[in-house]
Tab-separated table of C-alpha atoms in Angstrom:
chain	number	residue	atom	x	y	z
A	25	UNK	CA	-5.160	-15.267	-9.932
A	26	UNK	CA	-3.388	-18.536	-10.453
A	27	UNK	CA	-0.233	-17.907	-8.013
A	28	UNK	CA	0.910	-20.755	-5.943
A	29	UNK	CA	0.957	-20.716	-1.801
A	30	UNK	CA	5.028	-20.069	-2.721
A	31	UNK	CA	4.478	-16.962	-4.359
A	32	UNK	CA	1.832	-15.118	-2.096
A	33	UNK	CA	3.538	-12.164	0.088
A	34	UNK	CA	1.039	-11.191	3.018
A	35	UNK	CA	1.737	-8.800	5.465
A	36	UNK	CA	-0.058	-7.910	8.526
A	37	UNK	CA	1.032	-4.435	8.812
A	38	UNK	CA	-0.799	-1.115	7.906
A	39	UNK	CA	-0.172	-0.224	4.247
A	40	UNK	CA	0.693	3.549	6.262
A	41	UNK	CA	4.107	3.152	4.542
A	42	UNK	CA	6.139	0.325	2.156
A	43	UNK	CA	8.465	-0.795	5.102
A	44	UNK	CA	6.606	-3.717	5.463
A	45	UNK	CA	8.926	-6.855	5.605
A	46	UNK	CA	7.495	-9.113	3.173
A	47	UNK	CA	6.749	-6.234	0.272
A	48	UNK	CA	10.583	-5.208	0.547
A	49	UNK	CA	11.623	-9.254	0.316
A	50	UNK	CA	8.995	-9.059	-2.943
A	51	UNK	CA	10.292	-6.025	-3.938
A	52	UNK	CA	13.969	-6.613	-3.579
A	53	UNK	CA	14.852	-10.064	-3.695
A	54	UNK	CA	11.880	-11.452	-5.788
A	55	UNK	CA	10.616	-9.455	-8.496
A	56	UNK	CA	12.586	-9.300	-11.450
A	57	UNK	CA	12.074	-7.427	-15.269
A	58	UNK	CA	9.247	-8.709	-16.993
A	59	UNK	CA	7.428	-9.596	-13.459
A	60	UNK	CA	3.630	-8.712	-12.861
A	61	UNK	CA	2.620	-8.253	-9.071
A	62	UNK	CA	-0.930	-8.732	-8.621
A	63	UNK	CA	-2.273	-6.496	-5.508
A	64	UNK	CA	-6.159	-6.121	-4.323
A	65	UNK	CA	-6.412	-2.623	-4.055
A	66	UNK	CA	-4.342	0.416	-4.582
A	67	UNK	CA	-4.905	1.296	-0.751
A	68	UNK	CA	-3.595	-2.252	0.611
A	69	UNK	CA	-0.041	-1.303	-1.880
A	70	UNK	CA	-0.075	2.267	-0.139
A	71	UNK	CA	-1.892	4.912	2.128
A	72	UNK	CA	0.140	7.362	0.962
A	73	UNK	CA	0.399	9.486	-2.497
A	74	UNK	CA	3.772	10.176	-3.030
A	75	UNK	CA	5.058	6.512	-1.876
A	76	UNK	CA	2.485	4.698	-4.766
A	77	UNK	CA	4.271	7.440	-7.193
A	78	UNK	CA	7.596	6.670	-6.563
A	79	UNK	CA	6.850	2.550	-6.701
A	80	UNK	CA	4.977	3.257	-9.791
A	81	UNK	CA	8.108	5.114	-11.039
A	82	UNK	CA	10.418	2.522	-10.010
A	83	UNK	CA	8.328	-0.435	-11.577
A	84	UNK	CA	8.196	1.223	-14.343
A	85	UNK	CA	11.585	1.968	-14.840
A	86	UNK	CA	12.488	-1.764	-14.301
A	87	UNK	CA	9.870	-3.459	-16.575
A	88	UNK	CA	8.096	-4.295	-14.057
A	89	UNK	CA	3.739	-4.375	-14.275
A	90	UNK	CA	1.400	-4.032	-11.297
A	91	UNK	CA	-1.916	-5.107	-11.666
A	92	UNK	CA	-3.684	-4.093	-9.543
A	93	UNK	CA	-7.409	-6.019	-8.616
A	94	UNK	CA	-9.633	-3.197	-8.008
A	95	UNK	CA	-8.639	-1.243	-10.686
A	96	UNK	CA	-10.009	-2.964	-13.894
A	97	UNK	CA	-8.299	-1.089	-16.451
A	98	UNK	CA	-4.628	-2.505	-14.937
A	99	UNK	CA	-5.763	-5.816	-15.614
A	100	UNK	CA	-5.377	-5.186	-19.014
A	101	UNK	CA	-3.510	-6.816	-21.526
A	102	UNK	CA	-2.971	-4.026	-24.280
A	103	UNK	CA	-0.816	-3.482	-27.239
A	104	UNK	CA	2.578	-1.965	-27.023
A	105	UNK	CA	1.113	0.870	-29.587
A	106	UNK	CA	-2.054	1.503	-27.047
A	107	UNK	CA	0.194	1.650	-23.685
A	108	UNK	CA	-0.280	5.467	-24.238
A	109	UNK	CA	-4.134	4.799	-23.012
A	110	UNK	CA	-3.247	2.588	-20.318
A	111	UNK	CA	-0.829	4.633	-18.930
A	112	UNK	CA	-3.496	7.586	-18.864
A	113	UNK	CA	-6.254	5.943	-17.311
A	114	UNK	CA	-4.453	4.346	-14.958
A	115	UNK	CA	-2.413	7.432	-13.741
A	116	UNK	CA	-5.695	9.520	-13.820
A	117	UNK	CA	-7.558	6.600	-11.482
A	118	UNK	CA	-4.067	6.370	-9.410
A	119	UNK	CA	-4.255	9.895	-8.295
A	120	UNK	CA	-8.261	9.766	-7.300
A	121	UNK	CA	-7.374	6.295	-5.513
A	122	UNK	CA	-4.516	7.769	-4.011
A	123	UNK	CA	-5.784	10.912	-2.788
A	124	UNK	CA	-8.710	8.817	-1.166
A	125	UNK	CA	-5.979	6.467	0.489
A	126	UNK	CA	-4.356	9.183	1.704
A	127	UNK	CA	-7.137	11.174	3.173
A	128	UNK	CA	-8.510	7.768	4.949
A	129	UNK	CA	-5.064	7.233	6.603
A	130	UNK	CA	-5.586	11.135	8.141
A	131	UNK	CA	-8.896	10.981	8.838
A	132	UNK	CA	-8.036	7.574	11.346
A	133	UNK	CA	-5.268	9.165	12.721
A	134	UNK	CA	-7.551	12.204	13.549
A	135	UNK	CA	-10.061	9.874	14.765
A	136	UNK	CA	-7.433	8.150	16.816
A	137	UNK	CA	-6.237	11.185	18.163
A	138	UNK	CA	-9.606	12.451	19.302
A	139	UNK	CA	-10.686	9.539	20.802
A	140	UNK	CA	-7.648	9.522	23.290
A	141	UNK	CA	-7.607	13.255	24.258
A	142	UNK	CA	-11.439	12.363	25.066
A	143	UNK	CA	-10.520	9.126	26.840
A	144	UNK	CA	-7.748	11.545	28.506
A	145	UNK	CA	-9.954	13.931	29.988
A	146	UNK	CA	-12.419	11.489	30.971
A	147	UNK	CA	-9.842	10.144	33.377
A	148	UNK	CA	-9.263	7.162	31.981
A	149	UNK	CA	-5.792	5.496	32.145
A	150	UNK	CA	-3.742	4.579	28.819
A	151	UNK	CA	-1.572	2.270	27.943
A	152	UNK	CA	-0.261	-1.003	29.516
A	153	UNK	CA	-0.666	-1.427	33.417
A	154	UNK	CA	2.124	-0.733	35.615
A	155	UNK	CA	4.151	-3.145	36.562
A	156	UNK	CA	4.426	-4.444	40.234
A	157	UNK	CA	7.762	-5.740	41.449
A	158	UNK	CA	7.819	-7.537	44.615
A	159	UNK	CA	9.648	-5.820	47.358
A	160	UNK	CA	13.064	-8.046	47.734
């Protein structure tokens, strides 16, 4: 998209939830009014529904466009008198997109769940080894 190494913010955490260190250093110390982020997909921003809403909400509220790769119609450049359109589309594809990021987070951590319980009562040990401390 044009961006230089300088103003690329990668984290290598789940998108589960926006704590991530380098989106709050984007978010809070970077981006300013007037600002388009550029993400790849709506489920890399967020895995849940409620967080992408209230981001949305507060990027709104300061001016502040995401574009968002995956979702063609955010990429966009549109007329002040159209934003009406844009702002339905995209908030009708944000909820499907969301709802699907949200559901794929629960279904893992049902996955996840059931695959311990079965490692559980297959006997198998979990976790980290014990450590061994010498005896002096």
């Amino acid at each position: 998209m044009g961006a230089d190494e300088r103003s690329i913010f990668t984290d290598h955490e789940s998108g589960k939830n926006l704590g991530r260190p380098q989106y709050q250093a984007l978010k809070n110390a970077v981006l300013r009014r007037g600002d388009t982020p550029v993400i790849k997909s709506l489920d890399r921003f967020s895995r849940n529904k409620s967080d992408i809403y209230k981001e949305l909400q507060y990027f709104k509220e300061n001016n502040i466009r995401l574009k968002v790769i995956d979702l063609p119609t955010t990429m966009l450049d549109l007329s002040a008198e159209q934003n009406w359109v844009f702002d339905m589309v995209n908030n009708i594809l944000i909820e499907v997109l969301g709802t699907i990021a949200e559901q794929e987070r629960e279904m893992i951590c049902k996955r996840q769940a059931e695959g311990i319980e079965a490692a559980k009562q297959k006997g198998k040990k979990l976790g980290r080894p014990a450590l061994t401390f010498p005896e002096n």
